[in-house]
C-alpha positions as MATLAB code, in Angstrom:
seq = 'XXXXXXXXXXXXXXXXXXXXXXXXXXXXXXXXXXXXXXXXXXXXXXXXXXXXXXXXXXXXXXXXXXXXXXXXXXXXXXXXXXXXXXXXXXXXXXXXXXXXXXXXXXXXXXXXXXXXXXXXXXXXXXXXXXXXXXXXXXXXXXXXXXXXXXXXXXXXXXXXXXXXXXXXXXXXXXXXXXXXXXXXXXXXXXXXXXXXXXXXXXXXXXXXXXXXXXXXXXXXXXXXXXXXXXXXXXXXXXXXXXXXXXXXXXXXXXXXXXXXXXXXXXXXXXXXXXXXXXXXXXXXXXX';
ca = [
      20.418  151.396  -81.918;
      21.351  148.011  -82.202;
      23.273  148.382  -78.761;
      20.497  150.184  -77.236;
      18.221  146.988  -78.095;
      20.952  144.084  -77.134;
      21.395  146.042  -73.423;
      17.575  146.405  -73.182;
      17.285  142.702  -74.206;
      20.120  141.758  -71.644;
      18.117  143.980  -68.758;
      15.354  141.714  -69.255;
      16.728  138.375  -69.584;
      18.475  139.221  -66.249;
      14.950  140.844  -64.756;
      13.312  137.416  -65.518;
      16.088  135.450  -64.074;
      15.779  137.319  -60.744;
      12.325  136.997  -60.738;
      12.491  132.868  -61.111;
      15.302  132.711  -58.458;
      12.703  134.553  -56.127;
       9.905  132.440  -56.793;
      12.462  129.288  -56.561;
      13.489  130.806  -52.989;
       9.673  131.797  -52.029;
       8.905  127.707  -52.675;
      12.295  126.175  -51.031;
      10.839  128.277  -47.832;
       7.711  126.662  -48.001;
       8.691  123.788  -48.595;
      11.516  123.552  -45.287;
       9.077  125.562  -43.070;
       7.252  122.250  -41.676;
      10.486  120.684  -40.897;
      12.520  123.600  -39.525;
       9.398  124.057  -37.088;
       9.291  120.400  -36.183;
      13.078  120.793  -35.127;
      12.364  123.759  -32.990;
       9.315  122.218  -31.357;
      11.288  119.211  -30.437;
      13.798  120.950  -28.776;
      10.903  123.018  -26.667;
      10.532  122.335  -22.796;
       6.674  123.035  -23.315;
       5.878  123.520  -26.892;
       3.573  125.907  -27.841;
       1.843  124.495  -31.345;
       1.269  128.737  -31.812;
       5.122  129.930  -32.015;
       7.841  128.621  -33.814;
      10.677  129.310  -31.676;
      10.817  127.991  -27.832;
      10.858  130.963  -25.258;
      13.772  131.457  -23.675;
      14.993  128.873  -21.540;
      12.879  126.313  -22.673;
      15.308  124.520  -24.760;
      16.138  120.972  -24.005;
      16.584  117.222  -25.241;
      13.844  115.795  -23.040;
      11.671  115.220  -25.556;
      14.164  112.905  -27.124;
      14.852  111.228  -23.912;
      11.200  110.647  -23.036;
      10.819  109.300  -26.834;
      12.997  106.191  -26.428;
      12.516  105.483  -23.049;
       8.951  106.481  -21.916;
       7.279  102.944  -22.031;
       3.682  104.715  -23.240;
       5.918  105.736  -26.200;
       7.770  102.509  -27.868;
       9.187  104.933  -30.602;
      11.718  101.826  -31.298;
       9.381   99.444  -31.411;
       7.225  101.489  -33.474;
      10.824  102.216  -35.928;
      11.523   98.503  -35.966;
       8.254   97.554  -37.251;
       8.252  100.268  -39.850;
      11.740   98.975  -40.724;
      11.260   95.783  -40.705;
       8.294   96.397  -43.262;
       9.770   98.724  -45.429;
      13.033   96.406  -46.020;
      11.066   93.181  -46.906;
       8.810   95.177  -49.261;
      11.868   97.114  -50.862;
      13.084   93.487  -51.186;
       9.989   91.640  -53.140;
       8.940   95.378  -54.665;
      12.108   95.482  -56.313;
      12.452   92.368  -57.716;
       8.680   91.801  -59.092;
       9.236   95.165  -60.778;
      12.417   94.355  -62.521;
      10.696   90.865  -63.608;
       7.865   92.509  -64.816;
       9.446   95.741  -66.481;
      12.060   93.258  -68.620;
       8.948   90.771  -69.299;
       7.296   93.734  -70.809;
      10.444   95.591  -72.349;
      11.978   92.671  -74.120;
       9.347   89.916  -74.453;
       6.969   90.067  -77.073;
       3.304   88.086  -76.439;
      -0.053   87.886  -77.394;
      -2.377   90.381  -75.063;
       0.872   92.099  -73.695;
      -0.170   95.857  -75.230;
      -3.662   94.850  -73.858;
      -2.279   94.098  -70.155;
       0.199   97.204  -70.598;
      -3.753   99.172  -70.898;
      -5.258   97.230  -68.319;
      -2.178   97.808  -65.778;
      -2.487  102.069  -66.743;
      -6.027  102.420  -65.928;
      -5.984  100.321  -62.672;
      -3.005  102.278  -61.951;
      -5.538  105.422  -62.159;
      -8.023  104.550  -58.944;
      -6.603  105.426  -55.484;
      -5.032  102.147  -53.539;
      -7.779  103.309  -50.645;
     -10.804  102.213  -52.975;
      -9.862   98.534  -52.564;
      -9.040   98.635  -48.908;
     -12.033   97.421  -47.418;
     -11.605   93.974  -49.984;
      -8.029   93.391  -48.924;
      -8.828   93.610  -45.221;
     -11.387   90.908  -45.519;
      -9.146   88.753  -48.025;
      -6.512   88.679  -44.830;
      -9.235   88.277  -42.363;
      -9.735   85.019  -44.522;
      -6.392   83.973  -44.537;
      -6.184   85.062  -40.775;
      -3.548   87.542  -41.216;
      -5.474   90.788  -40.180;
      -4.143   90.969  -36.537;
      -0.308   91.176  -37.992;
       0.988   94.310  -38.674;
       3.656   92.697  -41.232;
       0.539   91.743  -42.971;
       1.418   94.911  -44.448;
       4.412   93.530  -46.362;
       1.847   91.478  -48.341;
      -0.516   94.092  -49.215;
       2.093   96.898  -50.219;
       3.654   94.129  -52.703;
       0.941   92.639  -54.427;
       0.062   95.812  -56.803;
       4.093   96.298  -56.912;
       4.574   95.630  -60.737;
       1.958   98.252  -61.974;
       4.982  100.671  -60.929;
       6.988   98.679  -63.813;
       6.630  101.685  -65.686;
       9.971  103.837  -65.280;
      11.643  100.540  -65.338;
      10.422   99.587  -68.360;
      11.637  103.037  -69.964;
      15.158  102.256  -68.548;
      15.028   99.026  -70.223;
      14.036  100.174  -73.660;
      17.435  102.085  -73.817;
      19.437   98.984  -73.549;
      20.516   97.480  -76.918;
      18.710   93.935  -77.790;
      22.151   93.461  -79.521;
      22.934   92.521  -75.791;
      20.107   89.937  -75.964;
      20.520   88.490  -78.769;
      24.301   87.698  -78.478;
      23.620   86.386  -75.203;
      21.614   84.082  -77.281;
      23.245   83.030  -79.478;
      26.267   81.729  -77.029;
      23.154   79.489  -75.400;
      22.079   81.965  -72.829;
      18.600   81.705  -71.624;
      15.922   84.685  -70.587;
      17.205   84.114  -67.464;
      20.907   84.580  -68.295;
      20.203   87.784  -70.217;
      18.042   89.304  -67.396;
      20.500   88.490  -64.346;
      23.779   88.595  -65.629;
      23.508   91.772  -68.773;
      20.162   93.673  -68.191;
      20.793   93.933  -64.126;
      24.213   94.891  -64.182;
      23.518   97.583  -66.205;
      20.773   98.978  -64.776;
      22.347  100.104  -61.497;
      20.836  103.610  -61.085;
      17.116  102.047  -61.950;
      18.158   99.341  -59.580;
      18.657  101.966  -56.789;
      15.405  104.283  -57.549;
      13.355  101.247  -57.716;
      14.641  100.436  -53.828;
      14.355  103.716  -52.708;
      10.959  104.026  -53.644;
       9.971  100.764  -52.815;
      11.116  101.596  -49.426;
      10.260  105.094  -48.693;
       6.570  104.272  -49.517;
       5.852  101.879  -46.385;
       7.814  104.351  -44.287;
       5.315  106.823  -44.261;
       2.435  105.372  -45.003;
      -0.466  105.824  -42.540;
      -4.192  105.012  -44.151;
      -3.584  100.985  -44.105;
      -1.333  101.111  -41.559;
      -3.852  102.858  -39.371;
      -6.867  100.615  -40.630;
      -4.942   97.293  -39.816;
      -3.869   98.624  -36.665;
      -7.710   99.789  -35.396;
      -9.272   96.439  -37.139;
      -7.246   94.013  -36.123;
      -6.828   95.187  -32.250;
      -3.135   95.689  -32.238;
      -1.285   96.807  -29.339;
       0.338  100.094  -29.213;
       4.019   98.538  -29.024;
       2.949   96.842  -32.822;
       2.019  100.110  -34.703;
       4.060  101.344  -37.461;
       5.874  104.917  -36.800;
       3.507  107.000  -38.782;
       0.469  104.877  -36.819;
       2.398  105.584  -33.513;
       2.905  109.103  -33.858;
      -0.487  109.834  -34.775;
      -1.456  108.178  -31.635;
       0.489  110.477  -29.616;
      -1.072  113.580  -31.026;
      -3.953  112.664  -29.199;
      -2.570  114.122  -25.827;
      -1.248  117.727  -25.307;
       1.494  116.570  -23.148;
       3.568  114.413  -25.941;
       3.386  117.237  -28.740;
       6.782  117.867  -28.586;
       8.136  114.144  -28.108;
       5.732  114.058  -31.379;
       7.943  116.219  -32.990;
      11.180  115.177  -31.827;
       9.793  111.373  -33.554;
       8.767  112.934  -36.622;
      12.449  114.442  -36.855;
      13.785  110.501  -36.168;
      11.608  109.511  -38.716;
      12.911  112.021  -41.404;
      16.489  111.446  -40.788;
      17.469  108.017  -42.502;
      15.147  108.518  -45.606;
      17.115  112.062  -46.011;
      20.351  110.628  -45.465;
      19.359  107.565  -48.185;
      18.333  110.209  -50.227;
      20.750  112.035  -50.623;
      23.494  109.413  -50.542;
      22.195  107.959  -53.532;
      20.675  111.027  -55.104;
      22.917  110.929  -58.210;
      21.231  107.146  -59.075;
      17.660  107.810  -58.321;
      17.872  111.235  -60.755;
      19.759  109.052  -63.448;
      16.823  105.908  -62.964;
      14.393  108.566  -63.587;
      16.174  110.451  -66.645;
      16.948  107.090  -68.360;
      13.387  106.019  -67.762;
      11.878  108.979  -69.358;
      13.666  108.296  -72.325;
      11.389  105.801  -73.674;
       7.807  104.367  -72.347;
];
């Protein structure tokens, strides 16, 4: 009897485990379709936004070809502005969210569980509410008609995202601190020379995030680009390749950019995979 139930019991822990796998495989599908089809498309002589697959015959590279050297389509142009962007905000990102995650970790202060509050709820409206305010703060300061303008606006809400940082931080012993102390060390000394060196893998999720976020962001992007009369050579990529869905003739040098685009943040990704999964477990830990 007792065999009869253990096999039964084994039957369906092996039944559910099939059936998660499937759904696991179902979602993996879904979730590779949009690129797998972009790849095809880009590699289509005249892609046909209905099929998948390129007839027969129609496979080429041309798309690629007319992407970097088409002058109506300044894909590098469009890929240095995005990088250019995306670097100098990982940069000051990175660093104001370290500062302010180790302010709030290890520093204790009048009003700081008050400004922890204040931080979460702000944190709760969408970044788009305010866009119409920050647009007229760098029409005031006569920065709306530069598209590295952008570099200003995608830093200055950067330490609300202290939070996973903070976490990481809270698993570090204050022994550390205090010892530091003690020998004469400042803040300073403790932050720079014990907390960053031991905070590698937050270090490296902070960057990546920090940098993947301007590289596909299109709503500001987009609004600078229409408001301040930019010139198609000074878009971002996501602003550039939206501008070439608007004619039928570039859909599949659209794709074959979108597949440019995807390539160095998947490399980065996975390159330092093993660091941005160990910034995120160690900032779970503790919030």
């Amino acid at each position: 009897m007792e065999k009869k139930h253990y096999a039964s019991k084994r039957a369906l822990e092996k039944g559910n485990r099939i059936l998660v796998y499937a759904i696991l495989i179902v979602i993996c599908l879904i979730w590779v379709f949009p690129f797998f089809y972009l790849v095809f498309q880009s590699f289509g002589l005249n892609p046909n936004p209905k099929s998948i697959f390129p007839g027969p015959g129609n496979w080429t590279i041309n798309n690629y070809a007319q992407l970097f050297t088409n002058k109506s389509t300044p894909f590098f142009s469009w890929w240095l502005n995005t990088f250019i962007i995306a670097f100098f905000t990982a940069a000051l990102q990175t660093v104001l969210v370290l500062m302010t995650a180790y302010a709030l970790s290890r520093l204790r202060f009048t009003g700081r569980q008050a400004l922890m509050k204040l931080i979460l709820i702000l944190g709760m409206f969408p970044g788009f509410l305010g866009m119409l305010v920050i647009y007229y703060i760098l029409k005031l300061l006569n920065l709306n008609t530069s598209i590295y303008s952008l570099i200003l606006v995608y830093a200055a809400s950067s330490m609300m995202s202290y939070y996973i940082a903070k976490g990481f931080f809270d698993t570090i012993s204050k022994s550390l601190d205090e010892a530091v102390l003690i020998d004469g060390g400042t803040k300073n000394t403790v932050f720079w020379r014990v907390i960053l060196p031991l905070s590698k893998p937050i270090i490296i999720y902070t960057i990546l995030v920090s940098f993947t976020g301007p590289w596909g962001d299109f709503m500001f992007g987009k609004y600078i680009a229409i408001s301040g009369g930019l010139q198609v050579n000074e878009f971002t990529v996501a602003v550039g390749l939206q501008y070439l869905t608007g004619f039928d003739e570039y859909y599949g040098v659209f794709c074959a950019g979108a597949v440019m685009v995807s390539i160095p943040i998947t490399a980065l990704f996975f390159w330092l995979q093993r660091y941005y999964v160990e910034g995120i477990a160690g900032g779970a830990v503790k919030g």
